Amino acid sequence: MSKFKKIGSWGTQTKAAAVLDEPSVSLPQDNKLRNVELSRIRKGRKQYRSYTEEEHIAQLMASFRENGFSGSLPVVEVDDDDEFDYEYLGGHTSGEALKRLGHTNVLVSVEAVDNSLALAEFSYQLNGSGRPLSALDDTYAVLDILTEALSLQGEPVDIDELVALIRQIARETERVDASKVSCIRDTWDRNKFEISIKSFASSRLPLLRLEDDLKDAVKRGMSPASAIEINKVGDESLRQQLIQEAMQMSVAEIKQSVKEAKQKTSNDRTQVWQPIKVLRNMSTKARKIDFSTVPESKKVELDEAIQKVQELVNQLEQL
C-alpha cells in the first residue's frame, strides 16, 4: 500500500461553478480543493464497480455539455507512481465523461486517508452512493473491507476462512476466533451494510461459486437469484440461452426453465445406446442356453466373437 498524504478531512461537500480547464483560475479558500490535470488521476485501487454502462457515460456527457460540471471529484494523493499524482476515491465515471468531452483539468477534493481500510470504506461509500453496485461487486467489496479490517487488527485471513466465519455468524454457531468474529460484526455495523450477515451468507456467498459467464451477467444487472438458478444447468448451450433470455424473465420463469432443462438432461442420461441394449439382451439370453448341447463348431464361432468384443472393449478403455 502506498503512503497517503493527509490533506483536509473526510466528508466536506464543495461546489464549483464549472469544470476548471485553466490552472490559473482562482479557487475557493479551501486547502482541500485543487485544479489538477485529469491525466494525472489514476483509477482507484478500491474501485469496486467492475462494469460501467456506456449509456451512463453518455448521459453524463450530455448533462455536462448542457449544464457544465458543478462540484469536485474526491481523490487521494499518491506518491508511488511518477505518472500519477492522485487516485480516484469516487467519480471515476464523471472523470471519464469529462475526458471524452475534451476537458484537461478538473477541480478535485483531496481527502485524508490513513490506511487501506479507510481507503476501502471511503471508496465503497462513494461508489455506491449515486448508483448501487451490482450484487456481485457489492459482495466482493464487503469481503474486501472485512479482510482489510481483520488485517489492520493483526488477524489476516484468506477468503476461505473469511467465508467460513461469516457462515458461522449467520448460523450463530461461532465458537472460536472470538476476536475475528467481533471485528466482522463491528465492521458490518460501522459501514451500515444494507444486507444482514445472515442474508449475505445465504444469498451472496453462493455468487462466488458461479461460472464466469454468470458472474459477468450479474455484474451487468442479472438478479442473483436468477444467476444461482441458471448455474444449476450443466448444458453449456442451454445455459447460454438462459443467460440471454434472463433479463426478460422472472425468477419463477427461470426456475421453471431450469427444472425443464435438468429433466431433459436426466432423460438424456438415462437413454442407453442401442448396441448396449442388444449386448445386455444377448447376455440375458446366453444364461438360458445349455452349452453342453451346442455343437463344437458353434462354440468356436462364439468364442471368436466374444474375444473380438473383448478386444474392442479393452481399446475403448484406453481412450
PDB file of C-alpha atoms in Angstrom:
ATOM      1  CA  MET A   1       0.000   0.000   0.000  1.00  0.00           C
ATOM      2  CA  SER A   2       1.394   3.382  -0.911  1.00  0.00           C
ATOM      3  CA  LYS A   3       1.642   6.220   1.550  1.00  0.00           C
ATOM      4  CA  PHE A   4      -1.241   8.688   1.525  1.00  0.00           C
ATOM      5  CA  LYS A   5      -0.673  12.341   2.307  1.00  0.00           C
ATOM      6  CA  LYS A   6      -3.192  13.823   4.742  1.00  0.00           C
ATOM      7  CA  ILE A   7      -4.941  16.888   3.378  1.00  0.00           C
ATOM      8  CA  GLY A   8      -8.149  18.217   4.876  1.00  0.00           C
ATOM      9  CA  SER A   9     -10.716  15.884   6.400  1.00  0.00           C
ATOM     10  CA  TRP A  10     -13.275  13.450   5.073  1.00  0.00           C
ATOM     11  CA  GLY A  11     -16.850  14.433   4.299  1.00  0.00           C
ATOM     12  CA  THR A  12     -16.755  18.130   3.343  1.00  0.00           C
ATOM     13  CA  GLN A  13     -19.044  18.960   0.429  1.00  0.00           C
ATOM     14  CA  THR A  14     -17.817  21.592  -2.020  1.00  0.00           C
ATOM     15  CA  LYS A  15     -19.215  23.082  -5.174  1.00  0.00           C
ATOM     16  CA  ALA A  16     -17.646  24.877  -8.105  1.00  0.00           C
ATOM     17  CA  ALA A  17     -19.379  26.693 -10.924  1.00  0.00           C
ATOM     18  CA  ALA A  18     -17.920  24.668 -13.785  1.00  0.00           C
ATOM     19  CA  VAL A  19     -15.077  22.457 -14.902  1.00  0.00           C
ATOM     20  CA  LEU A  20     -11.780  24.269 -14.466  1.00  0.00           C
ATOM     21  CA  ASP A  21      -9.646  23.841 -17.553  1.00  0.00           C
ATOM     22  CA  GLU A  22      -7.226  26.657 -16.760  1.00  0.00           C
ATOM     23  CA  PRO A  23      -4.854  26.186 -13.825  1.00  0.00           C
ATOM     24  CA  SER A  24      -4.822  29.958 -13.273  1.00  0.00           C
ATOM     25  CA  VAL A  25      -8.483  30.074 -12.230  1.00  0.00           C
ATOM     26  CA  SER A  26      -8.751  31.190  -8.600  1.00  0.00           C
ATOM     27  CA  LEU A  27     -10.065  28.537  -6.252  1.00  0.00           C
ATOM     28  CA  PRO A  28     -12.285  28.804  -3.178  1.00  0.00           C
ATOM     29  CA  GLN A  29     -10.430  29.258   0.098  1.00  0.00           C
ATOM     30  CA  ASP A  30     -10.280  25.571   0.938  1.00  0.00           C
ATOM     31  CA  ASN A  31      -6.952  23.734   1.124  1.00  0.00           C
ATOM     32  CA  LYS A  32      -8.691  20.521   0.037  1.00  0.00           C
ATOM     33  CA  LEU A  33      -9.567  21.875  -3.407  1.00  0.00           C
ATOM     34  CA  ARG A  34      -7.121  21.772  -6.287  1.00  0.00           C
ATOM     35  CA  ASN A  35      -7.290  22.254 -10.009  1.00  0.00           C
ATOM     36  CA  VAL A  36      -5.423  19.290 -11.498  1.00  0.00           C
ATOM     37  CA  GLU A  37      -4.876  17.558 -14.817  1.00  0.00           C
ATOM     38  CA  LEU A  38      -7.243  14.678 -15.457  1.00  0.00           C
ATOM     39  CA  SER A  39      -4.377  12.665 -16.893  1.00  0.00           C
ATOM     40  CA  ARG A  40      -2.645  12.754 -13.509  1.00  0.00           C
ATOM     41  CA  ILE A  41      -5.516  10.907 -11.778  1.00  0.00           C
ATOM     42  CA  ARG A  42      -5.430   7.132 -11.877  1.00  0.00           C
ATOM     43  CA  LYS A  43      -8.146   4.541 -11.285  1.00  0.00           C
ATOM     44  CA  GLY A  44      -8.762   3.798  -7.629  1.00  0.00           C
ATOM     45  CA  ARG A  45      -7.320   0.569  -6.306  1.00  0.00           C
ATOM     46  CA  LYS A  46     -10.547   0.111  -4.371  1.00  0.00           C
ATOM     47  CA  GLN A  47     -12.847   0.854  -7.288  1.00  0.00           C
ATOM     48  CA  TYR A  48     -15.411  -1.865  -6.710  1.00  0.00           C
ATOM     49  CA  ARG A  49     -17.611  -1.128  -9.707  1.00  0.00           C
ATOM     50  CA  SER A  50     -16.385  -3.559 -12.361  1.00  0.00           C
ATOM     51  CA  TYR A  51     -18.750  -2.555 -15.140  1.00  0.00           C
ATOM     52  CA  THR A  52     -19.959   0.859 -16.261  1.00  0.00           C
ATOM     53  CA  GLU A  53     -22.582   1.142 -18.971  1.00  0.00           C
ATOM     54  CA  GLU A  54     -21.688   3.305 -21.933  1.00  0.00           C
ATOM     55  CA  GLU A  55     -25.224   4.672 -21.728  1.00  0.00           C
ATOM     56  CA  HIS A  56     -24.466   6.140 -18.293  1.00  0.00           C
ATOM     57  CA  ILE A  57     -21.293   7.817 -19.547  1.00  0.00           C
ATOM     58  CA  ALA A  58     -23.256   9.242 -22.492  1.00  0.00           C
ATOM     59  CA  GLN A  59     -25.887  10.635 -20.107  1.00  0.00           C
ATOM     60  CA  LEU A  60     -23.216  12.340 -18.027  1.00  0.00           C
ATOM     61  CA  MET A  61     -21.612  13.821 -21.132  1.00  0.00           C
ATOM     62  CA  ALA A  62     -24.959  15.224 -22.261  1.00  0.00           C
ATOM     63  CA  SER A  63     -25.549  16.732 -18.828  1.00  0.00           C
ATOM     64  CA  PHE A  64     -22.072  18.281 -18.669  1.00  0.00           C
ATOM     65  CA  ARG A  65     -22.482  19.783 -22.167  1.00  0.00           C
ATOM     66  CA  GLU A  66     -25.726  21.449 -21.155  1.00  0.00           C
ATOM     67  CA  ASN A  67     -25.052  22.398 -17.554  1.00  0.00           C
ATOM     68  CA  GLY A  68     -21.311  22.198 -17.072  1.00  0.00           C
ATOM     69  CA  PHE A  69     -19.781  20.224 -14.214  1.00  0.00           C
ATOM     70  CA  SER A  70     -20.649  21.537 -10.766  1.00  0.00           C
ATOM     71  CA  GLY A  71     -18.652  20.024  -7.965  1.00  0.00           C
ATOM     72  CA  SER A  72     -15.334  18.305  -7.408  1.00  0.00           C
ATOM     73  CA  LEU A  73     -14.033  14.777  -7.738  1.00  0.00           C
ATOM     74  CA  PRO A  74     -12.867  13.121  -4.490  1.00  0.00           C
ATOM     75  CA  VAL A  75      -9.301  11.834  -4.692  1.00  0.00           C
ATOM     76  CA  VAL A  76      -6.368  10.858  -2.515  1.00  0.00           C
ATOM     77  CA  GLU A  77      -2.830  11.985  -3.148  1.00  0.00           C
ATOM     78  CA  VAL A  78      -0.310   9.243  -4.042  1.00  0.00           C
ATOM     79  CA  ASP A  79       3.434   9.195  -4.467  1.00  0.00           C
ATOM     80  CA  ASP A  80       4.224   5.661  -5.646  1.00  0.00           C
ATOM     81  CA  ASP A  81       3.978   6.256  -9.405  1.00  0.00           C
ATOM     82  CA  ASP A  82       5.665   9.012 -11.410  1.00  0.00           C
ATOM     83  CA  GLU A  83       2.802   9.034 -13.934  1.00  0.00           C
ATOM     84  CA  PHE A  84       0.129   9.969 -11.392  1.00  0.00           C
ATOM     85  CA  ASP A  85      -0.325  12.384  -8.520  1.00  0.00           C
ATOM     86  CA  TYR A  86      -3.825  11.345  -7.442  1.00  0.00           C
ATOM     87  CA  GLU A  87      -6.150   8.397  -7.281  1.00  0.00           C
ATOM     88  CA  TYR A  88      -9.935   8.424  -7.524  1.00  0.00           C
ATOM     89  CA  LEU A  89     -11.941   7.719  -4.408  1.00  0.00           C
ATOM     90  CA  GLY A  90     -15.135   8.208  -6.387  1.00  0.00           C
ATOM     91  CA  GLY A  91     -16.237   9.968  -9.534  1.00  0.00           C
ATOM     92  CA  HIS A  92     -14.460   7.607 -11.914  1.00  0.00           C
ATOM     93  CA  THR A  93     -17.300   7.782 -14.427  1.00  0.00           C
ATOM     94  CA  SER A  94     -17.557  11.572 -14.231  1.00  0.00           C
ATOM     95  CA  GLY A  95     -13.831  11.804 -14.855  1.00  0.00           C
ATOM     96  CA  GLU A  96     -14.164   9.569 -17.922  1.00  0.00           C
ATOM     97  CA  ALA A  97     -17.074  11.648 -19.259  1.00  0.00           C
ATOM     98  CA  LEU A  98     -15.075  14.861 -18.842  1.00  0.00           C
ATOM     99  CA  LYS A  99     -12.097  13.356 -20.655  1.00  0.00           C
ATOM    100  CA  ARG A 100     -14.280  12.366 -23.600  1.00  0.00           C
ATOM    101  CA  LEU A 101     -15.621  15.902 -23.756  1.00  0.00           C
ATOM    102  CA  GLY A 102     -12.067  17.159 -24.174  1.00  0.00           C
ATOM    103  CA  HIS A 103     -11.515  18.626 -20.718  1.00  0.00           C
ATOM    104  CA  THR A 104      -7.939  18.504 -19.496  1.00  0.00           C
ATOM    105  CA  ASN A 105      -8.333  19.829 -15.945  1.00  0.00           C
ATOM    106  CA  VAL A 106     -10.845  19.321 -13.167  1.00  0.00           C
ATOM    107  CA  LEU A 107     -11.465  20.509  -9.635  1.00  0.00           C
ATOM    108  CA  VAL A 108     -10.686  17.793  -7.089  1.00  0.00           C
ATOM    109  CA  SER A 109     -11.203  17.472  -3.369  1.00  0.00           C
ATOM    110  CA  VAL A 110      -8.124  15.875  -1.824  1.00  0.00           C
ATOM    111  CA  GLU A 111      -9.228  13.674   1.068  1.00  0.00           C
ATOM    112  CA  ALA A 112      -7.296  12.331   4.039  1.00  0.00           C
ATOM    113  CA  VAL A 113      -6.849   8.549   4.051  1.00  0.00           C
ATOM    114  CA  ASP A 114      -4.564   6.954   6.611  1.00  0.00           C
ATOM    115  CA  ASN A 115      -4.674   3.252   5.722  1.00  0.00           C
ATOM    116  CA  SER A 116      -6.028   0.655   3.315  1.00  0.00           C
ATOM    117  CA  LEU A 117      -9.160   0.041   5.401  1.00  0.00           C
ATOM    118  CA  ALA A 118     -10.110   3.716   5.281  1.00  0.00           C
ATOM    119  CA  LEU A 119      -9.436   3.711   1.540  1.00  0.00           C
ATOM    120  CA  ALA A 120     -11.708   0.697   1.098  1.00  0.00           C
ATOM    121  CA  GLU A 121     -14.525   2.097   3.238  1.00  0.00           C
ATOM    122  CA  PHE A 122     -14.450   5.573   1.707  1.00  0.00           C
ATOM    123  CA  SER A 123     -14.367   4.189  -1.826  1.00  0.00           C
ATOM    124  CA  TYR A 124     -17.251   1.825  -1.074  1.00  0.00           C
ATOM    125  CA  GLN A 125     -19.461   4.588   0.309  1.00  0.00           C
ATOM    126  CA  LEU A 126     -18.683   6.952  -2.550  1.00  0.00           C
ATOM    127  CA  ASN A 127     -19.076   4.446  -5.373  1.00  0.00           C
ATOM    128  CA  GLY A 128     -22.385   3.131  -4.091  1.00  0.00           C
ATOM    129  CA  SER A 129     -23.945   6.465  -3.126  1.00  0.00           C
ATOM    130  CA  GLY A 130     -25.016   7.562  -6.604  1.00  0.00           C
ATOM    131  CA  ARG A 131     -25.716   4.232  -8.257  1.00  0.00           C
ATOM    132  CA  PRO A 132     -25.895   0.948  -6.346  1.00  0.00           C
ATOM    133  CA  LEU A 133     -23.190  -1.589  -7.084  1.00  0.00           C
ATOM    134  CA  SER A 134     -24.190  -4.860  -8.682  1.00  0.00           C
ATOM    135  CA  ALA A 135     -24.825  -7.677  -6.212  1.00  0.00           C
ATOM    136  CA  LEU A 136     -21.535  -9.372  -7.114  1.00  0.00           C
ATOM    137  CA  ASP A 137     -19.456  -6.180  -6.991  1.00  0.00           C
ATOM    138  CA  ASP A 138     -21.052  -5.372  -3.632  1.00  0.00           C
ATOM    139  CA  THR A 139     -20.218  -8.868  -2.370  1.00  0.00           C
ATOM    140  CA  TYR A 140     -16.560  -8.531  -3.337  1.00  0.00           C
ATOM    141  CA  ALA A 141     -16.473  -5.058  -1.779  1.00  0.00           C
ATOM    142  CA  VAL A 142     -17.875  -6.249   1.567  1.00  0.00           C
ATOM    143  CA  LEU A 143     -15.415  -9.152   1.671  1.00  0.00           C
ATOM    144  CA  ASP A 144     -12.519  -6.826   0.840  1.00  0.00           C
ATOM    145  CA  ILE A 145     -13.476  -4.363   3.573  1.00  0.00           C
ATOM    146  CA  LEU A 146     -13.739  -7.177   6.122  1.00  0.00           C
ATOM    147  CA  THR A 147     -10.365  -8.553   5.007  1.00  0.00           C
ATOM    148  CA  GLU A 148      -8.757  -5.117   5.420  1.00  0.00           C
ATOM    149  CA  ALA A 149     -10.342  -4.685   8.859  1.00  0.00           C
ATOM    150  CA  LEU A 150      -9.060  -8.034  10.079  1.00  0.00           C
ATOM    151  CA  SER A 151      -5.629  -7.378   8.621  1.00  0.00           C
ATOM    152  CA  LEU A 152      -5.439  -3.982  10.345  1.00  0.00           C
ATOM    153  CA  GLN A 153      -6.365  -5.715  13.606  1.00  0.00           C
ATOM    154  CA  GLY A 154      -3.421  -8.060  13.096  1.00  0.00           C
ATOM    155  CA  GLU A 155      -5.512 -11.099  12.181  1.00  0.00           C
ATOM    156  CA  PRO A 156      -5.223 -11.555   8.409  1.00  0.00           C
ATOM    157  CA  VAL A 157      -7.454 -14.219   6.818  1.00  0.00           C
ATOM    158  CA  ASP A 158      -7.785 -15.758   3.386  1.00  0.00           C
ATOM    159  CA  ILE A 159     -11.097 -15.750   1.537  1.00  0.00           C
ATOM    160  CA  ASP A 160     -11.999 -19.308   2.554  1.00  0.00           C
ATOM    161  CA  GLU A 161     -11.554 -18.590   6.267  1.00  0.00           C
ATOM    162  CA  LEU A 162     -13.499 -15.338   5.978  1.00  0.00           C
ATOM    163  CA  VAL A 163     -16.392 -17.075   4.225  1.00  0.00           C
ATOM    164  CA  ALA A 164     -16.402 -19.774   6.913  1.00  0.00           C
ATOM    165  CA  LEU A 165     -16.501 -17.142   9.672  1.00  0.00           C
ATOM    166  CA  ILE A 166     -19.417 -15.321   8.031  1.00  0.00           C
ATOM    167  CA  ARG A 167     -21.358 -18.580   7.764  1.00  0.00           C
ATOM    168  CA  GLN A 168     -20.662 -19.354  11.425  1.00  0.00           C
ATOM    169  CA  ILE A 169     -22.008 -15.946  12.428  1.00  0.00           C
ATOM    170  CA  ALA A 170     -25.070 -16.405  10.220  1.00  0.00           C
ATOM    171  CA  ARG A 171     -25.808 -19.801  11.803  1.00  0.00           C
ATOM    172  CA  GLU A 172     -24.986 -18.455  15.257  1.00  0.00           C
ATOM    173  CA  THR A 173     -22.547 -21.315  15.728  1.00  0.00           C
ATOM    174  CA  GLU A 174     -19.325 -19.367  16.204  1.00  0.00           C
ATOM    175  CA  ARG A 175     -17.302 -20.894  18.998  1.00  0.00           C
ATOM    176  CA  VAL A 176     -13.748 -19.886  18.139  1.00  0.00           C
ATOM    177  CA  ASP A 177     -11.935 -16.826  16.816  1.00  0.00           C
ATOM    178  CA  ALA A 178     -13.990 -14.524  19.022  1.00  0.00           C
ATOM    179  CA  SER A 179     -11.838 -11.507  18.193  1.00  0.00           C
ATOM    180  CA  LYS A 180     -12.239 -12.090  14.461  1.00  0.00           C
ATOM    181  CA  VAL A 181     -15.988 -12.520  14.798  1.00  0.00           C
ATOM    182  CA  SER A 182     -16.166  -9.318  16.853  1.00  0.00           C
ATOM    183  CA  CYS A 183     -14.155  -7.455  14.218  1.00  0.00           C
ATOM    184  CA  ILE A 184     -16.501  -8.645  11.466  1.00  0.00           C
ATOM    185  CA  ARG A 185     -19.588  -7.601  13.423  1.00  0.00           C
ATOM    186  CA  ASP A 186     -18.127  -4.187  14.312  1.00  0.00           C
ATOM    187  CA  THR A 187     -17.069  -3.513  10.720  1.00  0.00           C
ATOM    188  CA  TRP A 188     -20.513  -4.546   9.478  1.00  0.00           C
ATOM    189  CA  ASP A 189     -22.237  -2.153  11.862  1.00  0.00           C
ATOM    190  CA  ARG A 190     -19.837   0.717  11.235  1.00  0.00           C
ATOM    191  CA  ASN A 191     -20.374   0.601   7.468  1.00  0.00           C
ATOM    192  CA  LYS A 192     -24.134   0.050   7.807  1.00  0.00           C
ATOM    193  CA  PHE A 193     -24.164  -2.571   5.058  1.00  0.00           C
ATOM    194  CA  GLU A 194     -27.702  -2.745   3.704  1.00  0.00           C
ATOM    195  CA  ILE A 195     -27.814  -6.553   3.934  1.00  0.00           C
ATOM    196  CA  SER A 196     -27.667  -8.559   7.143  1.00  0.00           C
ATOM    197  CA  ILE A 197     -24.901 -11.085   7.769  1.00  0.00           C
ATOM    198  CA  LYS A 198     -27.452 -13.889   7.643  1.00  0.00           C
ATOM    199  CA  SER A 199     -28.844 -12.774   4.276  1.00  0.00           C
ATOM    200  CA  PHE A 200     -25.333 -12.167   2.965  1.00  0.00           C
ATOM    201  CA  ALA A 201     -24.394 -15.751   3.805  1.00  0.00           C
ATOM    202  CA  SER A 202     -27.478 -17.252   2.159  1.00  0.00           C
ATOM    203  CA  SER A 203     -27.870 -15.068  -0.937  1.00  0.00           C
ATOM    204  CA  ARG A 204     -24.478 -13.503  -1.644  1.00  0.00           C
ATOM    205  CA  LEU A 205     -21.820 -16.076  -0.824  1.00  0.00           C
ATOM    206  CA  PRO A 206     -23.289 -18.559  -3.374  1.00  0.00           C
ATOM    207  CA  LEU A 207     -22.449 -15.984  -6.072  1.00  0.00           C
ATOM    208  CA  LEU A 208     -18.759 -16.749  -5.538  1.00  0.00           C
ATOM    209  CA  ARG A 209     -19.342 -20.246  -6.964  1.00  0.00           C
ATOM    210  CA  LEU A 210     -20.987 -19.063 -10.183  1.00  0.00           C
ATOM    211  CA  GLU A 211     -19.464 -19.848 -13.563  1.00  0.00           C
ATOM    212  CA  ASP A 212     -17.594 -16.873 -15.048  1.00  0.00           C
ATOM    213  CA  ASP A 213     -20.264 -16.152 -17.657  1.00  0.00           C
ATOM    214  CA  LEU A 214     -22.890 -15.878 -14.943  1.00  0.00           C
ATOM    215  CA  LYS A 215     -20.665 -13.685 -12.780  1.00  0.00           C
ATOM    216  CA  ASP A 216     -20.354 -11.323 -15.716  1.00  0.00           C
ATOM    217  CA  ALA A 217     -24.130 -11.381 -16.199  1.00  0.00           C
ATOM    218  CA  VAL A 218     -24.710 -10.452 -12.548  1.00  0.00           C
ATOM    219  CA  LYS A 219     -22.269  -7.553 -12.877  1.00  0.00           C
ATOM    220  CA  ARG A 220     -24.350  -6.352 -15.816  1.00  0.00           C
ATOM    221  CA  GLY A 221     -27.619  -6.492 -13.928  1.00  0.00           C
ATOM    222  CA  MET A 222     -28.923 -10.062 -13.705  1.00  0.00           C
ATOM    223  CA  SER A 223     -30.540 -10.804 -10.362  1.00  0.00           C
ATOM    224  CA  PRO A 224     -28.515 -13.047  -8.027  1.00  0.00           C
ATOM    225  CA  ALA A 225     -31.461 -15.447  -7.645  1.00  0.00           C
ATOM    226  CA  SER A 226     -31.701 -15.913 -11.414  1.00  0.00           C
ATOM    227  CA  ALA A 227     -27.965 -16.485 -11.743  1.00  0.00           C
ATOM    228  CA  ILE A 228     -27.902 -19.070  -8.952  1.00  0.00           C
ATOM    229  CA  GLU A 229     -30.744 -20.963 -10.646  1.00  0.00           C
ATOM    230  CA  ILE A 230     -29.124 -20.891 -14.096  1.00  0.00           C
ATOM    231  CA  ASN A 231     -25.847 -22.081 -12.586  1.00  0.00           C
ATOM    232  CA  LYS A 232     -27.577 -25.415 -11.901  1.00  0.00           C
ATOM    233  CA  VAL A 233     -27.766 -26.086 -15.660  1.00  0.00           C
ATOM    234  CA  GLY A 234     -24.874 -28.239 -16.820  1.00  0.00           C
ATOM    235  CA  ASP A 235     -25.522 -27.976 -20.546  1.00  0.00           C
ATOM    236  CA  GLU A 236     -23.354 -25.106 -21.842  1.00  0.00           C
ATOM    237  CA  SER A 237     -25.518 -24.136 -24.820  1.00  0.00           C
ATOM    238  CA  LEU A 238     -28.700 -24.212 -22.770  1.00  0.00           C
ATOM    239  CA  ARG A 239     -27.111 -22.136 -20.022  1.00  0.00           C
ATOM    240  CA  GLN A 240     -26.024 -19.528 -22.570  1.00  0.00           C
ATOM    241  CA  GLN A 241     -29.554 -19.408 -23.944  1.00  0.00           C
ATOM    242  CA  LEU A 242     -31.000 -18.822 -20.478  1.00  0.00           C
ATOM    243  CA  ILE A 243     -28.437 -16.085 -19.795  1.00  0.00           C
ATOM    244  CA  GLN A 244     -29.527 -14.276 -22.962  1.00  0.00           C
ATOM    245  CA  GLU A 245     -33.200 -14.546 -22.026  1.00  0.00           C
ATOM    246  CA  ALA A 246     -32.878 -13.936 -18.280  1.00  0.00           C
ATOM    247  CA  MET A 247     -33.366 -10.166 -18.410  1.00  0.00           C
ATOM    248  CA  GLN A 248     -36.863 -10.667 -19.846  1.00  0.00           C
ATOM    249  CA  MET A 249     -37.828 -13.483 -17.475  1.00  0.00           C
ATOM    250  CA  SER A 250     -38.989 -13.543 -13.886  1.00  0.00           C
ATOM    251  CA  VAL A 251     -37.147 -15.673 -11.332  1.00  0.00           C
ATOM    252  CA  ALA A 252     -40.149 -18.032 -11.285  1.00  0.00           C
ATOM    253  CA  GLU A 253     -39.943 -18.456 -15.062  1.00  0.00           C
ATOM    254  CA  ILE A 254     -36.224 -19.112 -14.865  1.00  0.00           C
ATOM    255  CA  LYS A 255     -36.744 -21.720 -12.145  1.00  0.00           C
ATOM    256  CA  GLN A 256     -39.258 -23.496 -14.375  1.00  0.00           C
ATOM    257  CA  SER A 257     -36.883 -23.371 -17.363  1.00  0.00           C
ATOM    258  CA  VAL A 258     -34.048 -24.749 -15.226  1.00  0.00           C
ATOM    259  CA  LYS A 259     -36.313 -27.512 -13.938  1.00  0.00           C
ATOM    260  CA  GLU A 260     -37.226 -28.496 -17.501  1.00  0.00           C
ATOM    261  CA  ALA A 261     -33.574 -28.346 -18.577  1.00  0.00           C
ATOM    262  CA  LYS A 262     -32.469 -30.599 -15.709  1.00  0.00           C
ATOM    263  CA  GLN A 263     -35.267 -33.037 -16.533  1.00  0.00           C
ATOM    264  CA  LYS A 264     -34.190 -33.134 -20.163  1.00  0.00           C
ATOM    265  CA  THR A 265     -30.569 -33.725 -19.153  1.00  0.00           C
ATOM    266  CA  SER A 266     -31.666 -36.508 -16.818  1.00  0.00           C
ATOM    267  CA  ASN A 267     -33.689 -38.148 -19.597  1.00  0.00           C
ATOM    268  CA  ASP A 268     -30.750 -37.883 -21.984  1.00  0.00           C
ATOM    269  CA  ARG A 269     -28.503 -39.618 -19.473  1.00  0.00           C
ATOM    270  CA  THR A 270     -30.933 -42.467 -18.989  1.00  0.00           C
ATOM    271  CA  GLN A 271     -31.110 -43.159 -22.716  1.00  0.00           C
ATOM    272  CA  VAL A 272     -28.900 -46.171 -23.415  1.00  0.00           C
ATOM    273  CA  TRP A 273     -27.003 -46.622 -26.666  1.00  0.00           C
ATOM    274  CA  GLN A 274     -28.858 -49.221 -28.745  1.00  0.00           C
ATOM    275  CA  PRO A 275     -25.908 -51.655 -29.194  1.00  0.00           C
ATOM    276  CA  ILE A 276     -25.525 -51.758 -25.391  1.00  0.00           C
ATOM    277  CA  LYS A 277     -29.165 -52.733 -25.119  1.00  0.00           C
ATOM    278  CA  VAL A 278     -28.551 -55.536 -27.664  1.00  0.00           C
ATOM    279  CA  LEU A 279     -25.486 -56.739 -25.762  1.00  0.00           C
ATOM    280  CA  ARG A 280     -27.368 -56.818 -22.460  1.00  0.00           C
ATOM    281  CA  ASN A 281     -30.241 -58.669 -24.101  1.00  0.00           C
ATOM    282  CA  MET A 282     -27.795 -61.210 -25.563  1.00  0.00           C
ATOM    283  CA  SER A 283     -26.262 -61.738 -22.133  1.00  0.00           C
ATOM    284  CA  THR A 284     -29.691 -62.480 -20.689  1.00  0.00           C
ATOM    285  CA  LYS A 285     -30.425 -64.976 -23.438  1.00  0.00           C
ATOM    286  CA  ALA A 286     -26.981 -66.620 -23.108  1.00  0.00           C
ATOM    287  CA  ARG A 287     -27.706 -67.518 -19.472  1.00  0.00           C
ATOM    288  CA  LYS A 288     -30.607 -69.664 -20.653  1.00  0.00           C
ATOM    289  CA  ILE A 289     -28.553 -71.709 -23.165  1.00  0.00           C
ATOM    290  CA  ASP A 290     -27.337 -75.188 -22.293  1.00  0.00           C
ATOM    291  CA  PHE A 291     -23.879 -75.010 -23.890  1.00  0.00           C
ATOM    292  CA  SER A 292     -23.321 -78.734 -23.355  1.00  0.00           C
ATOM    293  CA  THR A 293     -25.706 -79.305 -26.248  1.00  0.00           C
ATOM    294  CA  VAL A 294     -24.149 -76.645 -28.531  1.00  0.00           C
ATOM    295  CA  PRO A 295     -22.082 -78.060 -31.460  1.00  0.00           C
ATOM    296  CA  GLU A 296     -18.335 -77.585 -31.146  1.00  0.00           C
ATOM    297  CA  SER A 297     -18.161 -75.513 -34.328  1.00  0.00           C
ATOM    298  CA  LYS A 298     -20.685 -73.006 -32.894  1.00  0.00           C
ATOM    299  CA  LYS A 299     -18.731 -72.801 -29.647  1.00  0.00           C
ATOM    300  CA  VAL A 300     -15.615 -71.860 -31.660  1.00  0.00           C
ATOM    301  CA  GLU A 301     -17.520 -69.157 -33.567  1.00  0.00           C
ATOM    302  CA  LEU A 302     -18.987 -67.777 -30.326  1.00  0.00           C
ATOM    303  CA  ASP A 303     -15.589 -67.804 -28.616  1.00  0.00           C
ATOM    304  CA  GLU A 304     -14.039 -65.837 -31.511  1.00  0.00           C
ATOM    305  CA  ALA A 305     -16.892 -63.318 -31.444  1.00  0.00           C
ATOM    306  CA  ILE A 306     -16.576 -62.841 -27.680  1.00  0.00           C
ATOM    307  CA  GLN A 307     -12.803 -62.324 -27.989  1.00  0.00           C
ATOM    308  CA  LYS A 308     -13.392 -59.711 -30.679  1.00  0.00           C
ATOM    309  CA  VAL A 309     -15.873 -57.823 -28.475  1.00  0.00           C
ATOM    310  CA  GLN A 310     -13.455 -58.044 -25.545  1.00  0.00           C
ATOM    311  CA  GLU A 311     -10.636 -56.563 -27.662  1.00  0.00           C
ATOM    312  CA  LEU A 312     -12.867 -53.646 -28.680  1.00  0.00           C
ATOM    313  CA  VAL A 313     -13.884 -53.004 -25.060  1.00  0.00           C
ATOM    314  CA  ASN A 314     -10.219 -53.014 -23.997  1.00  0.00           C
ATOM    315  CA  GLN A 315      -9.418 -50.478 -26.726  1.00  0.00           C
ATOM    316  CA  LEU A 316     -12.279 -48.226 -25.594  1.00  0.00           C
ATOM    317  CA  GLU A 317     -10.949 -48.289 -22.031  1.00  0.00           C
ATOM    318  CA  GLN A 318      -7.704 -46.738 -23.295  1.00  0.00           C
ATOM    319  CA  LEU A 319      -9.438 -43.781 -24.966  1.00  0.00           C
TER     320      LEU A 319
END
